[in-house]
């Protein structure tokens, strides 16, 4: 299992949620040794050795001050699927991530842009059927707010390498 480290902002919340601000253990150790970060928790069962020292791998690190990162929602495949709740915007069925595609409402060939307002989630069948014609999605596509995406998102806490992460991720 990977022993990643959760990186928190100075306010005790993850620096980012989409994707979750997780760093690998080597980066985490480097931060602890070279930067002014606050070590909140270590992986009890993961110790690394060097010729001169041994160290438990950090599980949760916090930045000493609050940094304003843009909580803007990145336009990406996974965030479009999340906005549309994995629902095909033409047949209204819910699909598995892997069975969904992104569809340009106004097709690319008709100069339809790749942005929040013109790209929707579509199942493979609907995407094929629609082909190069403009479509009418069931919900008008808009740029989602950060909080609306967060509400629709389910973190899989079983995948966290440390159960303590939940305390920081699920706090309101
Ligand atoms: Zn469909």
PDB file of C-alpha atoms and ligand atoms in Angstrom:
ATOM      1  CA  UNK A   1       0.000   0.000   0.000  1.00  0.00           C
ATOM      2  CA  UNK A   2       1.296   3.444  -0.803  1.00  0.00           C
ATOM      3  CA  UNK A   3       2.254   5.544   2.179  1.00  0.00           C
ATOM      4  CA  UNK A   4       1.288   8.914   0.908  1.00  0.00           C
ATOM      5  CA  UNK A   5       1.033  12.041   2.957  1.00  0.00           C
ATOM      6  CA  UNK A   6      -1.935  14.392   3.166  1.00  0.00           C
ATOM      7  CA  UNK A   7      -0.942  18.045   2.816  1.00  0.00           C
ATOM      8  CA  UNK A   8      -3.058  20.528   4.755  1.00  0.00           C
ATOM      9  CA  UNK A   9      -3.223  24.259   4.359  1.00  0.00           C
ATOM     10  CA  UNK A  10      -2.632  26.562   7.334  1.00  0.00           C
ATOM     11  CA  UNK A  11      -6.343  26.377   8.182  1.00  0.00           C
ATOM     12  CA  UNK A  12      -6.183  22.627   8.734  1.00  0.00           C
ATOM     13  CA  UNK A  13      -8.056  21.706   5.564  1.00  0.00           C
ATOM     14  CA  UNK A  14      -6.594  19.971   2.542  1.00  0.00           C
ATOM     15  CA  UNK A  15      -4.748  22.357   0.234  1.00  0.00           C
ATOM     16  CA  UNK A  16      -6.918  21.010  -2.565  1.00  0.00           C
ATOM     17  CA  UNK A  17      -9.716  18.493  -2.959  1.00  0.00           C
ATOM     18  CA  UNK A  18      -9.793  17.856  -6.696  1.00  0.00           C
ATOM     19  CA  UNK A  19      -7.484  16.138  -6.787  1.00  0.00           C
ATOM     20  CA  UNK A  20      -6.803  15.646  -3.109  1.00  0.00           C
ATOM     21  CA  UNK A  21      -3.526  17.284  -2.059  1.00  0.00           C
ATOM     22  CA  UNK A  22      -1.484  14.178  -1.464  1.00  0.00           C
ATOM     23  CA  UNK A  23       2.280  13.938  -1.769  1.00  0.00           C
ATOM     24  CA  UNK A  24       4.418  10.853  -1.871  1.00  0.00           C
ATOM     25  CA  UNK A  25       6.472   9.853   1.134  1.00  0.00           C
ATOM     26  CA  UNK A  26       9.792  10.952  -0.318  1.00  0.00           C
ATOM     27  CA  UNK A  27       8.489  14.444  -0.963  1.00  0.00           C
ATOM     28  CA  UNK A  28       6.939  14.470   2.505  1.00  0.00           C
ATOM     29  CA  UNK A  29      10.255  13.645   4.164  1.00  0.00           C
ATOM     30  CA  UNK A  30      12.047  16.238   2.097  1.00  0.00           C
ATOM     31  CA  UNK A  31       9.520  18.872   3.200  1.00  0.00           C
ATOM     32  CA  UNK A  32       9.961  17.980   6.850  1.00  0.00           C
ATOM     33  CA  UNK A  33      13.736  18.138   6.605  1.00  0.00           C
ATOM     34  CA  UNK A  34      14.040  21.271   4.525  1.00  0.00           C
ATOM     35  CA  UNK A  35      10.944  23.386   4.992  1.00  0.00           C
ATOM     36  CA  UNK A  36       9.001  24.914   7.753  1.00  0.00           C
ATOM     37  CA  UNK A  37       6.030  22.538   7.827  1.00  0.00           C
ATOM     38  CA  UNK A  38       4.099  21.207  10.798  1.00  0.00           C
ATOM     39  CA  UNK A  39       4.198  17.457  11.260  1.00  0.00           C
ATOM     40  CA  UNK A  40       0.781  16.441  12.562  1.00  0.00           C
ATOM     41  CA  UNK A  41       0.997  12.712  12.247  1.00  0.00           C
ATOM     42  CA  UNK A  42       3.313   9.931  11.185  1.00  0.00           C
ATOM     43  CA  UNK A  43       2.668   6.518   9.707  1.00  0.00           C
ATOM     44  CA  UNK A  44       3.345   4.382  12.789  1.00  0.00           C
ATOM     45  CA  UNK A  45       4.283   1.343  10.782  1.00  0.00           C
ATOM     46  CA  UNK A  46       6.487   2.883   8.137  1.00  0.00           C
ATOM     47  CA  UNK A  47      10.029   3.790   9.072  1.00  0.00           C
ATOM     48  CA  UNK A  48      12.706   4.636   6.554  1.00  0.00           C
ATOM     49  CA  UNK A  49      16.406   4.373   7.239  1.00  0.00           C
ATOM     50  CA  UNK A  50      19.410   6.139   5.900  1.00  0.00           C
ATOM     51  CA  UNK A  51      23.000   5.514   7.003  1.00  0.00           C
ATOM     52  CA  UNK A  52      22.724   8.323   9.529  1.00  0.00           C
ATOM     53  CA  UNK A  53      19.150   8.401  10.680  1.00  0.00           C
ATOM     54  CA  UNK A  54      15.812   6.708  10.819  1.00  0.00           C
ATOM     55  CA  UNK A  55      12.513   8.403  10.473  1.00  0.00           C
ATOM     56  CA  UNK A  56       8.827   7.601  10.475  1.00  0.00           C
ATOM     57  CA  UNK A  57       7.140   8.639   7.279  1.00  0.00           C
ATOM     58  CA  UNK A  58       4.808  11.625   7.672  1.00  0.00           C
ATOM     59  CA  UNK A  59       1.107  10.923   7.227  1.00  0.00           C
ATOM     60  CA  UNK A  60      -0.272  14.433   7.671  1.00  0.00           C
ATOM     61  CA  UNK A  61       1.621  17.673   7.148  1.00  0.00           C
ATOM     62  CA  UNK A  62       0.313  21.187   7.553  1.00  0.00           C
ATOM     63  CA  UNK A  63       1.629  24.406   6.072  1.00  0.00           C
ATOM     64  CA  UNK A  64       2.495  26.896   8.823  1.00  0.00           C
ATOM     65  CA  UNK A  65       0.425  29.654   7.285  1.00  0.00           C
ATOM     66  CA  UNK A  66      -2.726  29.817   5.242  1.00  0.00           C
ATOM     67  CA  UNK A  67      -2.028  30.178   1.563  1.00  0.00           C
ATOM     68  CA  UNK A  68      -4.728  31.312  -0.752  1.00  0.00           C
ATOM     69  CA  UNK A  69      -4.759  28.759  -3.497  1.00  0.00           C
ATOM     70  CA  UNK A  70      -7.263  29.111  -6.243  1.00  0.00           C
ATOM     71  CA  UNK A  71     -10.197  26.960  -5.357  1.00  0.00           C
ATOM     72  CA  UNK A  72     -11.192  27.204  -8.932  1.00  0.00           C
ATOM     73  CA  UNK A  73     -12.558  24.113 -10.572  1.00  0.00           C
ATOM     74  CA  UNK A  74     -10.290  22.840 -13.249  1.00  0.00           C
ATOM     75  CA  UNK A  75     -11.914  21.931 -16.526  1.00  0.00           C
ATOM     76  CA  UNK A  76     -11.048  18.255 -16.853  1.00  0.00           C
ATOM     77  CA  UNK A  77     -12.671  15.013 -17.833  1.00  0.00           C
ATOM     78  CA  UNK A  78     -13.054  13.807 -14.267  1.00  0.00           C
ATOM     79  CA  UNK A  79     -14.578  17.101 -13.132  1.00  0.00           C
ATOM     80  CA  UNK A  80     -17.070  17.183 -16.001  1.00  0.00           C
ATOM     81  CA  UNK A  81     -18.160  13.638 -15.094  1.00  0.00           C
ATOM     82  CA  UNK A  82     -18.446  14.724 -11.481  1.00  0.00           C
ATOM     83  CA  UNK A  83     -20.508  17.808 -12.369  1.00  0.00           C
ATOM     84  CA  UNK A  84     -22.882  15.620 -14.366  1.00  0.00           C
ATOM     85  CA  UNK A  85     -22.915  12.975 -11.609  1.00  0.00           C
ATOM     86  CA  UNK A  86     -21.808  10.257 -14.042  1.00  0.00           C
ATOM     87  CA  UNK A  87     -25.119  10.665 -15.842  1.00  0.00           C
ATOM     88  CA  UNK A  88     -25.314  10.669 -19.614  1.00  0.00           C
ATOM     89  CA  UNK A  89     -26.762  14.054 -20.518  1.00  0.00           C
ATOM     90  CA  UNK A  90     -28.730  12.590 -23.419  1.00  0.00           C
ATOM     91  CA  UNK A  91     -30.320   9.346 -22.154  1.00  0.00           C
ATOM     92  CA  UNK A  92     -30.174  10.249 -18.424  1.00  0.00           C
ATOM     93  CA  UNK A  93     -28.691   6.891 -17.448  1.00  0.00           C
ATOM     94  CA  UNK A  94     -25.900   6.602 -14.899  1.00  0.00           C
ATOM     95  CA  UNK A  95     -22.770   4.808 -16.086  1.00  0.00           C
ATOM     96  CA  UNK A  96     -19.405   3.687 -14.856  1.00  0.00           C
ATOM     97  CA  UNK A  97     -16.626   6.223 -15.336  1.00  0.00           C
ATOM     98  CA  UNK A  98     -14.966   4.058 -17.939  1.00  0.00           C
ATOM     99  CA  UNK A  99     -18.125   3.831 -20.038  1.00  0.00           C
ATOM    100  CA  UNK A 100     -18.574   7.566 -20.300  1.00  0.00           C
ATOM    101  CA  UNK A 101     -17.243  10.001 -22.850  1.00  0.00           C
ATOM    102  CA  UNK A 102     -17.128  13.749 -23.152  1.00  0.00           C
ATOM    103  CA  UNK A 103     -19.371  15.183 -25.804  1.00  0.00           C
ATOM    104  CA  UNK A 104     -19.201  18.600 -27.441  1.00  0.00           C
ATOM    105  CA  UNK A 105     -22.785  19.911 -27.550  1.00  0.00           C
ATOM    106  CA  UNK A 106     -21.862  22.038 -30.537  1.00  0.00           C
ATOM    107  CA  UNK A 107     -19.473  19.690 -32.294  1.00  0.00           C
ATOM    108  CA  UNK A 108     -15.807  20.523 -32.563  1.00  0.00           C
ATOM    109  CA  UNK A 109     -16.189  20.348 -36.329  1.00  0.00           C
ATOM    110  CA  UNK A 110     -18.671  23.243 -36.049  1.00  0.00           C
ATOM    111  CA  UNK A 111     -16.179  25.192 -33.958  1.00  0.00           C
ATOM    112  CA  UNK A 112     -17.795  24.248 -30.647  1.00  0.00           C
ATOM    113  CA  UNK A 113     -15.342  25.136 -27.876  1.00  0.00           C
ATOM    114  CA  UNK A 114     -13.959  22.776 -25.243  1.00  0.00           C
ATOM    115  CA  UNK A 115     -15.261  24.397 -22.093  1.00  0.00           C
ATOM    116  CA  UNK A 116     -17.739  23.945 -19.263  1.00  0.00           C
ATOM    117  CA  UNK A 117     -20.580  25.426 -21.288  1.00  0.00           C
ATOM    118  CA  UNK A 118     -20.155  23.183 -24.322  1.00  0.00           C
ATOM    119  CA  UNK A 119     -18.951  19.847 -22.987  1.00  0.00           C
ATOM    120  CA  UNK A 120     -21.180  17.298 -21.304  1.00  0.00           C
ATOM    121  CA  UNK A 121     -21.046  13.708 -20.151  1.00  0.00           C
ATOM    122  CA  UNK A 122     -22.378  11.200 -22.676  1.00  0.00           C
ATOM    123  CA  UNK A 123     -22.471   7.433 -22.791  1.00  0.00           C
ATOM    124  CA  UNK A 124     -20.728   5.817 -25.718  1.00  0.00           C
ATOM    125  CA  UNK A 125     -23.965   4.910 -27.474  1.00  0.00           C
ATOM    126  CA  UNK A 126     -25.421   8.413 -27.256  1.00  0.00           C
ATOM    127  CA  UNK A 127     -22.157   9.962 -28.335  1.00  0.00           C
ATOM    128  CA  UNK A 128     -22.049   7.729 -31.403  1.00  0.00           C
ATOM    129  CA  UNK A 129     -25.686   8.368 -32.234  1.00  0.00           C
ATOM    130  CA  UNK A 130     -25.283  12.123 -31.904  1.00  0.00           C
ATOM    131  CA  UNK A 131     -22.196  12.147 -34.105  1.00  0.00           C
ATOM    132  CA  UNK A 132     -21.595  15.553 -35.661  1.00  0.00           C
ATOM    133  CA  UNK A 133     -24.975  17.116 -34.946  1.00  0.00           C
ATOM    134  CA  UNK A 134     -25.600  19.666 -32.199  1.00  0.00           C
ATOM    135  CA  UNK A 135     -27.299  18.091 -29.192  1.00  0.00           C
ATOM    136  CA  UNK A 136     -29.735  19.064 -26.455  1.00  0.00           C
ATOM    137  CA  UNK A 137     -28.438  17.942 -23.077  1.00  0.00           C
ATOM    138  CA  UNK A 138     -30.951  17.268 -20.296  1.00  0.00           C
ATOM    139  CA  UNK A 139     -29.293  19.889 -18.119  1.00  0.00           C
ATOM    140  CA  UNK A 140     -27.775  23.088 -19.402  1.00  0.00           C
ATOM    141  CA  UNK A 141     -24.022  22.763 -18.919  1.00  0.00           C
ATOM    142  CA  UNK A 142     -22.490  25.442 -16.714  1.00  0.00           C
ATOM    143  CA  UNK A 143     -19.283  25.899 -14.852  1.00  0.00           C
ATOM    144  CA  UNK A 144     -19.826  24.290 -11.432  1.00  0.00           C
ATOM    145  CA  UNK A 145     -18.904  26.008  -8.212  1.00  0.00           C
ATOM    146  CA  UNK A 146     -16.264  24.468  -6.039  1.00  0.00           C
ATOM    147  CA  UNK A 147     -18.761  23.654  -3.289  1.00  0.00           C
ATOM    148  CA  UNK A 148     -21.300  22.065  -5.612  1.00  0.00           C
ATOM    149  CA  UNK A 149     -18.630  19.674  -6.855  1.00  0.00           C
ATOM    150  CA  UNK A 150     -17.520  18.931  -3.327  1.00  0.00           C
ATOM    151  CA  UNK A 151     -21.095  18.057  -2.368  1.00  0.00           C
ATOM    152  CA  UNK A 152     -21.376  15.579  -5.191  1.00  0.00           C
ATOM    153  CA  UNK A 153     -18.033  14.009  -4.516  1.00  0.00           C
ATOM    154  CA  UNK A 154     -17.583  10.866  -2.504  1.00  0.00           C
ATOM    155  CA  UNK A 155     -14.092  10.308  -1.241  1.00  0.00           C
ATOM    156  CA  UNK A 156     -13.290   6.657  -0.900  1.00  0.00           C
ATOM    157  CA  UNK A 157     -11.987   6.632   2.636  1.00  0.00           C
ATOM    158  CA  UNK A 158     -11.079   2.945   2.322  1.00  0.00           C
ATOM    159  CA  UNK A 159      -8.318   4.031  -0.026  1.00  0.00           C
ATOM    160  CA  UNK A 160      -6.745   6.367   2.536  1.00  0.00           C
ATOM    161  CA  UNK A 161      -3.482   4.942   3.866  1.00  0.00           C
ATOM    162  CA  UNK A 162      -4.303   6.424   7.273  1.00  0.00           C
ATOM    163  CA  UNK A 163      -7.806   6.528   8.760  1.00  0.00           C
ATOM    164  CA  UNK A 164      -6.968   9.822  10.489  1.00  0.00           C
ATOM    165  CA  UNK A 165      -7.124  11.582   7.127  1.00  0.00           C
ATOM    166  CA  UNK A 166     -10.915  11.439   7.264  1.00  0.00           C
ATOM    167  CA  UNK A 167     -10.962  13.880  10.188  1.00  0.00           C
ATOM    168  CA  UNK A 168      -9.378  16.569   8.058  1.00  0.00           C
ATOM    169  CA  UNK A 169     -11.084  15.797   4.786  1.00  0.00           C
ATOM    170  CA  UNK A 170     -14.646  15.440   6.004  1.00  0.00           C
ATOM    171  CA  UNK A 171     -14.716  18.372   8.414  1.00  0.00           C
ATOM    172  CA  UNK A 172     -17.007  21.161   7.320  1.00  0.00           C
TER     173      UNK A 172
HETATM  174 ZN1  LIG B   1     -26.638   7.984 -23.152  1.00  0.00          ZN
END
